[in-house]
PDB file of C-alpha atoms and ligand atoms in Angstrom:
ATOM      1  CA  MET A  92     119.440  19.663  -6.924  1.00  0.00           C
ATOM      2  CA  ASP A  93     117.711  23.006  -7.345  1.00  0.00           C
ATOM      3  CA  ASP A  94     114.859  23.626  -4.830  1.00  0.00           C
ATOM      4  CA  ARG A  95     112.644  25.200  -7.490  1.00  0.00           C
ATOM      5  CA  LEU A  96     113.003  22.175  -9.800  1.00  0.00           C
ATOM      6  CA  PHE A  97     112.076  19.859  -6.917  1.00  0.00           C
ATOM      7  CA  ARG A  98     109.033  21.998  -5.991  1.00  0.00           C
ATOM      8  CA  SER A  99     107.902  22.156  -9.648  1.00  0.00           C
ATOM      9  CA  ALA A 100     108.139  18.383 -10.026  1.00  0.00           C
ATOM     10  CA  MET A 101     106.189  17.781  -6.782  1.00  0.00           C
ATOM     11  CA  GLY A 102     103.566  20.300  -7.954  1.00  0.00           C
ATOM     12  CA  LYS A 103     102.871  18.056 -10.955  1.00  0.00           C
ATOM     13  CA  PHE A 104     101.117  15.690  -8.568  1.00  0.00           C
ATOM     14  CA  ALA A 105      97.510  16.930  -8.410  1.00  0.00           C
ATOM     15  CA  THR A 106      96.032  16.702  -4.922  1.00  0.00           C
ATOM     16  CA  GLY A 107      92.993  17.601  -2.916  1.00  0.00           C
ATOM     17  CA  VAL A 108      93.317  20.200  -0.181  1.00  0.00           C
ATOM     18  CA  THR A 109      92.831  19.723   3.552  1.00  0.00           C
ATOM     19  CA  VAL A 110      92.795  21.961   6.591  1.00  0.00           C
ATOM     20  CA  LEU A 111      94.224  20.325   9.704  1.00  0.00           C
ATOM     21  CA  THR A 112      92.639  21.432  12.968  1.00  0.00           C
ATOM     22  CA  THR A 113      93.543  20.788  16.581  1.00  0.00           C
ATOM     23  CA  LYS A 114      92.874  22.321  19.979  1.00  0.00           C
ATOM     24  CA  ALA A 115      95.811  22.999  22.289  1.00  0.00           C
ATOM     25  CA  ASP A 116      95.655  25.025  25.524  1.00  0.00           C
ATOM     26  CA  GLY A 117      91.981  25.681  24.756  1.00  0.00           C
ATOM     27  CA  ILE A 118      92.773  27.441  21.458  1.00  0.00           C
ATOM     28  CA  VAL A 119      91.888  26.095  18.007  1.00  0.00           C
ATOM     29  CA  HIS A 120      94.615  26.213  15.369  1.00  0.00           C
ATOM     30  CA  GLY A 121      94.180  25.390  11.684  1.00  0.00           C
ATOM     31  CA  MET A 122      96.640  24.861   8.838  1.00  0.00           C
ATOM     32  CA  THR A 123      96.196  24.140   5.128  1.00  0.00           C
ATOM     33  CA  ALA A 124      97.937  20.932   4.035  1.00  0.00           C
ATOM     34  CA  ASN A 125      98.021  18.711   0.976  1.00  0.00           C
ATOM     35  CA  ALA A 126     100.687  16.280   2.252  1.00  0.00           C
ATOM     36  CA  PHE A 127      98.098  13.705   3.256  1.00  0.00           C
ATOM     37  CA  MET A 128      97.669  10.056   2.372  1.00  0.00           C
ATOM     38  CA  SER A 129      95.861   6.953   3.480  1.00  0.00           C
ATOM     39  CA  VAL A 130      98.325   4.401   4.909  1.00  0.00           C
ATOM     40  CA  SER A 131      96.623   1.300   6.322  1.00  0.00           C
ATOM     41  CA  LEU A 132      93.159  -0.269   6.480  1.00  0.00           C
ATOM     42  CA  ASN A 133      93.754  -2.494   9.520  1.00  0.00           C
ATOM     43  CA  PRO A 134      94.381  -0.589  11.703  1.00  0.00           C
ATOM     44  CA  LYS A 135      93.050   2.521   9.975  1.00  0.00           C
ATOM     45  CA  LEU A 136      96.031   4.849   9.605  1.00  0.00           C
ATOM     46  CA  VAL A 137      96.639   8.049   7.649  1.00  0.00           C
ATOM     47  CA  MET A 138      99.674  10.299   7.253  1.00  0.00           C
ATOM     48  CA  ILE A 139     100.337  14.032   7.304  1.00  0.00           C
ATOM     49  CA  SER A 140     103.605  15.968   7.035  1.00  0.00           C
ATOM     50  CA  ILE A 141     104.223  19.277   8.807  1.00  0.00           C
ATOM     51  CA  GLY A 142     107.052  21.766   8.250  1.00  0.00           C
ATOM     52  CA  GLU A 143     109.429  22.399  11.158  1.00  0.00           C
ATOM     53  CA  LYS A 144     108.536  26.122  11.220  1.00  0.00           C
ATOM     54  CA  ALA A 145     104.759  25.625  11.205  1.00  0.00           C
ATOM     55  CA  ARG A 146     102.994  26.720  14.378  1.00  0.00           C
ATOM     56  CA  MET A 147     100.823  23.639  13.925  1.00  0.00           C
ATOM     57  CA  LEU A 148     103.731  21.321  14.793  1.00  0.00           C
ATOM     58  CA  PRO A 149     103.981  22.021  18.551  1.00  0.00           C
ATOM     59  CA  LYS A 150     100.168  22.239  18.762  1.00  0.00           C
ATOM     60  CA  ILE A 151      99.725  18.640  17.540  1.00  0.00           C
ATOM     61  CA  GLN A 152     102.649  17.473  19.670  1.00  0.00           C
ATOM     62  CA  GLN A 153     100.797  18.929  22.639  1.00  0.00           C
ATOM     63  CA  SER A 154      97.227  17.802  21.860  1.00  0.00           C
ATOM     64  CA  GLN A 155      98.273  14.406  20.413  1.00  0.00           C
ATOM     65  CA  ASN A 156      95.294  14.542  18.060  1.00  0.00           C
ATOM     66  CA  PHE A 157      94.155  16.298  14.900  1.00  0.00           C
ATOM     67  CA  VAL A 158      91.281  16.480  12.431  1.00  0.00           C
ATOM     68  CA  ILE A 159      91.902  16.308   8.671  1.00  0.00           C
ATOM     69  CA  ASN A 160      89.157  18.340   6.936  1.00  0.00           C
ATOM     70  CA  ILE A 161      88.982  17.591   3.189  1.00  0.00           C
ATOM     71  CA  LEU A 162      87.842  20.809   1.492  1.00  0.00           C
ATOM     72  CA  SER A 163      85.116  21.212  -1.110  1.00  0.00           C
ATOM     73  CA  GLU A 164      85.443  23.464  -4.171  1.00  0.00           C
ATOM     74  CA  GLU A 165      83.446  26.130  -2.291  1.00  0.00           C
ATOM     75  CA  GLN A 166      86.162  26.365   0.375  1.00  0.00           C
ATOM     76  CA  GLU A 167      89.089  27.922  -1.518  1.00  0.00           C
ATOM     77  CA  SER A 168      88.935  31.012   0.707  1.00  0.00           C
ATOM     78  CA  ILE A 169      89.222  28.763   3.777  1.00  0.00           C
ATOM     79  CA  SER A 170      92.309  27.125   2.249  1.00  0.00           C
ATOM     80  CA  ARG A 171      93.894  30.532   1.583  1.00  0.00           C
ATOM     81  CA  LEU A 172      93.071  31.698   5.103  1.00  0.00           C
ATOM     82  CA  PHE A 173      94.679  28.701   6.811  1.00  0.00           C
ATOM     83  CA  ALA A 174      97.711  28.929   4.515  1.00  0.00           C
ATOM     84  CA  GLY A 175      98.261  32.513   5.709  1.00  0.00           C
ATOM     85  CA  GLN A 176      97.526  33.844   2.189  1.00  0.00           C
ATOM     86  CA  SER A 177      94.320  35.708   2.867  1.00  0.00           C
ATOM     87  CA  GLU A 178      94.086  39.495   2.804  1.00  0.00           C
ATOM     88  CA  GLU A 179      90.671  39.491   4.434  1.00  0.00           C
ATOM     89  CA  LYS A 180      90.096  38.286   7.986  1.00  0.00           C
ATOM     90  CA  LEU A 181      87.466  35.568   7.749  1.00  0.00           C
ATOM     91  CA  ASP A 182      85.504  34.658  10.816  1.00  0.00           C
ATOM     92  CA  VAL A 183      85.723  30.885  10.752  1.00  0.00           C
ATOM     93  CA  GLU A 184      82.962  28.996  12.445  1.00  0.00           C
ATOM     94  CA  PHE A 185      84.152  25.635  13.742  1.00  0.00           C
ATOM     95  CA  ASP A 186      81.853  22.723  14.462  1.00  0.00           C
ATOM     96  CA  TRP A 187      82.663  20.474  17.398  1.00  0.00           C
ATOM     97  CA  ASP A 188      82.604  16.753  17.888  1.00  0.00           C
ATOM     98  CA  ASN A 189      83.792  15.310  21.209  1.00  0.00           C
ATOM     99  CA  ASP A 190      85.736  18.505  21.948  1.00  0.00           C
ATOM    100  CA  ARG A 191      87.532  18.311  18.573  1.00  0.00           C
ATOM    101  CA  PRO A 192      87.192  21.248  16.137  1.00  0.00           C
ATOM    102  CA  LEU A 193      86.186  20.660  12.546  1.00  0.00           C
ATOM    103  CA  ILE A 194      85.566  22.876   9.516  1.00  0.00           C
ATOM    104  CA  LYS A 195      81.891  23.193   8.595  1.00  0.00           C
ATOM    105  CA  GLY A 196      80.967  22.041   5.070  1.00  0.00           C
ATOM    106  CA  SER A 197      84.077  19.895   4.469  1.00  0.00           C
ATOM    107  CA  LEU A 198      83.673  16.797   2.282  1.00  0.00           C
ATOM    108  CA  ALA A 199      85.131  14.669   5.080  1.00  0.00           C
ATOM    109  CA  SER A 200      86.453  15.249   8.578  1.00  0.00           C
ATOM    110  CA  ILE A 201      88.824  12.526   9.754  1.00  0.00           C
ATOM    111  CA  PHE A 202      89.459  12.436  13.502  1.00  0.00           C
ATOM    112  CA  CYS A 203      92.871  11.048  14.422  1.00  0.00           C
ATOM    113  CA  ASP A 204      94.973  10.340  17.486  1.00  0.00           C
ATOM    114  CA  VAL A 205      98.735  10.503  16.978  1.00  0.00           C
ATOM    115  CA  TYR A 206      99.973   6.935  16.394  1.00  0.00           C
ATOM    116  CA  SER A 207     103.599   7.807  15.659  1.00  0.00           C
ATOM    117  CA  GLU A 208     105.809  10.775  14.841  1.00  0.00           C
ATOM    118  CA  GLN A 209     108.971  10.790  12.739  1.00  0.00           C
ATOM    119  CA  ILE A 210     111.249  13.689  11.842  1.00  0.00           C
ATOM    120  CA  ALA A 211     111.941  13.607   8.083  1.00  0.00           C
ATOM    121  CA  GLY A 212     114.370  16.362   7.075  1.00  0.00           C
ATOM    122  CA  ASP A 213     112.698  19.735   7.619  1.00  0.00           C
ATOM    123  CA  HIS A 214     109.266  18.164   8.164  1.00  0.00           C
ATOM    124  CA  THR A 215     107.718  15.906  10.795  1.00  0.00           C
ATOM    125  CA  VAL A 216     105.585  13.042   9.558  1.00  0.00           C
ATOM    126  CA  PHE A 217     102.676  12.057  11.774  1.00  0.00           C
ATOM    127  CA  ILE A 218     100.834   8.793  11.393  1.00  0.00           C
ATOM    128  CA  GLY A 219      97.302   9.230  12.714  1.00  0.00           C
ATOM    129  CA  GLU A 220      95.012   6.457  13.920  1.00  0.00           C
ATOM    130  CA  VAL A 221      91.512   7.199  12.643  1.00  0.00           C
ATOM    131  CA  LYS A 222      88.952   7.298  15.460  1.00  0.00           C
ATOM    132  CA  GLU A 223      85.903   8.715  13.711  1.00  0.00           C
ATOM    133  CA  LEU A 224      84.746  10.001  10.310  1.00  0.00           C
ATOM    134  CA  LEU A 225      82.148  12.493   9.087  1.00  0.00           C
ATOM    135  CA  LEU A 226      81.164  12.686   5.409  1.00  0.00           C
ATOM    136  CA  ASN A 227      79.339  15.250   3.233  1.00  0.00           C
ATOM    137  CA  GLU A 228      78.410  15.368  -0.439  1.00  0.00           C
ATOM    138  CA  GLY A 229      80.090  17.825  -2.810  1.00  0.00           C
ATOM    139  CA  LYS A 230      82.936  18.381  -5.260  1.00  0.00           C
ATOM    140  CA  PRO A 231      86.574  18.555  -4.129  1.00  0.00           C
ATOM    141  CA  LEU A 232      88.901  21.529  -4.131  1.00  0.00           C
ATOM    142  CA  LEU A 233      92.018  20.582  -6.142  1.00  0.00           C
ATOM    143  CA  PHE A 234      95.593  21.908  -6.161  1.00  0.00           C
ATOM    144  CA  TYR A 235      97.942  21.517  -9.124  1.00  0.00           C
ATOM    145  CA  SER A 236     101.153  23.340 -10.092  1.00  0.00           C
ATOM    146  CA  GLY A 237     100.567  25.938  -7.379  1.00  0.00           C
ATOM    147  CA  LYS A 238      97.000  26.734  -8.526  1.00  0.00           C
ATOM    148  CA  TYR A 239      93.547  25.872  -7.255  1.00  0.00           C
ATOM    149  CA  GLY A 240      91.041  24.153  -9.481  1.00  0.00           C
ATOM    150  CA  GLY A 241      88.026  21.891  -9.544  1.00  0.00           C
ATOM    151  CA  LEU A 242      86.871  18.727 -11.279  1.00  0.00           C
ATOM    152  CA  SER A 243      84.821  20.413 -13.996  1.00  0.00           C
TER     153      SER A 243
HETATM  154  P1  LIG B  16      99.967  30.266  10.836  1.00  0.00           P
HETATM  155  O1  LIG B  16     100.753  30.648   9.627  1.00  0.00           O
HETATM  156  O2  LIG B  16     100.109  31.032  12.071  1.00  0.00           O
HETATM  157  O3  LIG B  16      98.426  30.108  10.501  1.00  0.00           O
HETATM  158  C1  LIG B  16      97.974  29.936   9.213  1.00  0.00           C
HETATM  159  C2  LIG B  16      96.798  30.853   9.024  1.00  0.00           C
HETATM  160  O4  LIG B  16      95.679  30.253   9.657  1.00  0.00           O
HETATM  161  C3  LIG B  16      96.964  32.244   9.606  1.00  0.00           C
HETATM  162  O5  LIG B  16      96.514  33.171   8.629  1.00  0.00           O
HETATM  163  C4  LIG B  16      96.046  32.237  10.811  1.00  0.00           C
HETATM  164  O6  LIG B  16      95.437  33.484  11.043  1.00  0.00           O
HETATM  165  C5  LIG B  16      94.987  31.223  10.401  1.00  0.00           C
HETATM  166  N1  LIG B  16      94.389  30.557  11.562  1.00  0.00           N
HETATM  167  C6  LIG B  16      94.933  29.588  12.330  1.00  0.00           C
HETATM  168  N2  LIG B  16      94.072  29.227  13.295  1.00  0.00           N
HETATM  169  C7  LIG B  16      92.940  30.009  13.142  1.00  0.00           C
HETATM  170  C8  LIG B  16      91.684  30.120  13.814  1.00  0.00           C
HETATM  171  N3  LIG B  16      91.409  29.387  14.908  1.00  0.00           N
HETATM  172  N4  LIG B  16      90.760  30.980  13.333  1.00  0.00           N
HETATM  173  C9  LIG B  16      91.009  31.737  12.232  1.00  0.00           C
HETATM  174  N5  LIG B  16      92.194  31.706  11.560  1.00  0.00           N
HETATM  175  C10 LIG B  16      93.138  30.860  12.015  1.00  0.00           C
HETATM  176  N6  LIG B  16     102.595  23.123   5.012  1.00  0.00           N
HETATM  177  C11 LIG B  16     102.960  21.951   5.607  1.00  0.00           C
HETATM  178  O7  LIG B  16     103.733  21.965   6.570  1.00  0.00           O
HETATM  179  N7  LIG B  16     102.490  20.743   5.157  1.00  0.00           N
HETATM  180  C12 LIG B  16     101.645  20.642   4.093  1.00  0.00           C
HETATM  181  O8  LIG B  16     101.213  19.551   3.734  1.00  0.00           O
HETATM  182  C13 LIG B  16     101.252  21.860   3.442  1.00  0.00           C
HETATM  183  N8  LIG B  16     100.425  21.830   2.378  1.00  0.00           N
HETATM  184  C14 LIG B  16     100.001  22.998   1.815  1.00  0.00           C
HETATM  185  C15 LIG B  16      99.089  22.930   0.744  1.00  0.00           C
HETATM  186  C16 LIG B  16      98.615  24.089   0.136  1.00  0.00           C
HETATM  187  C17 LIG B  16      97.629  23.990  -1.018  1.00  0.00           C
HETATM  188  C18 LIG B  16      99.070  25.350   0.624  1.00  0.00           C
HETATM  189  C19 LIG B  16      98.543  26.620  -0.005  1.00  0.00           C
HETATM  190  C20 LIG B  16      99.967  25.430   1.679  1.00  0.00           C
HETATM  191  C21 LIG B  16     100.444  24.244   2.288  1.00  0.00           C
HETATM  192  N9  LIG B  16     101.342  24.289   3.376  1.00  0.00           N
HETATM  193  C22 LIG B  16     101.747  23.112   3.962  1.00  0.00           C
HETATM  194  C23 LIG B  16     101.819  25.559   3.907  1.00  0.00           C
HETATM  195  C24 LIG B  16     101.080  25.969   5.181  1.00  0.00           C
HETATM  196  O9  LIG B  16      99.661  25.958   5.011  1.00  0.00           O
HETATM  197  C25 LIG B  16     101.480  27.425   5.608  1.00  0.00           C
HETATM  198  O10 LIG B  16     102.897  27.496   5.694  1.00  0.00           O
HETATM  199  C26 LIG B  16     100.834  27.824   6.927  1.00  0.00           C
HETATM  200  O11 LIG B  16     100.875  29.237   7.055  1.00  0.00           O
HETATM  201  C27 LIG B  16     101.522  27.246   8.136  1.00  0.00           C
HETATM  202  O12 LIG B  16     100.665  27.416   9.227  1.00  0.00           O
HETATM  203  P2  LIG B  16     101.127  27.625  10.708  1.00  0.00           P
HETATM  204  O13 LIG B  16     100.729  26.420  11.508  1.00  0.00           O
HETATM  205  O14 LIG B  16     102.557  28.043  10.786  1.00  0.00           O
HETATM  206  O15 LIG B  16     100.225  28.757  11.254  1.00  0.00           O
END
């Protein structure tokens, strides 16, 4: 099957946008991701999927934890920055909670410890056990067919 056809079909699934953050060797790393889903209520588990070439992969393997920051519609520039698509160098200010970095102004920050890790083709799927949650009001940033959008 053609890669482009596969990508186009997957792009027909509208998603929110997250930035994953973790701290490894004392340095914060962030990465934009929309491969995120809720998995289980008891225990509380979520899932993310990370490409084998992403610098984020060894960082999470080292720290064994990550924060999923669900972006608001005001945070498109943050999404572009952490996807490596930004021309301008933004100075990102992280907030901290129990030594874990989070993105200020996100709709939700979901603090996870790695519960399991599974290689799936050219990605690695992490199941995260949710340890803590922070919530804010606002409208979500959306991603559909390779473009950003909002609810209105
Ligand atoms: P890099 O490419 O090195 O970093 C990404 C960018 O973040 C760089 O510009 C870097 O300067 C910046 N950055 C990192 N840490 C900091 C910091 N502390 N302060 C300031 N800037 C920093 N890929 C996946 O594997 N899974 C997905 O689910 C996924 N979903 C995506 C959804 C969308 C909407 C988009 C646009 C991209 C998605 N990607 C996904 C692609 C992924 O975001 C990029 O390939 C990304 O560049 C990979 O990041 P990296 O860890 O290799 O780090």
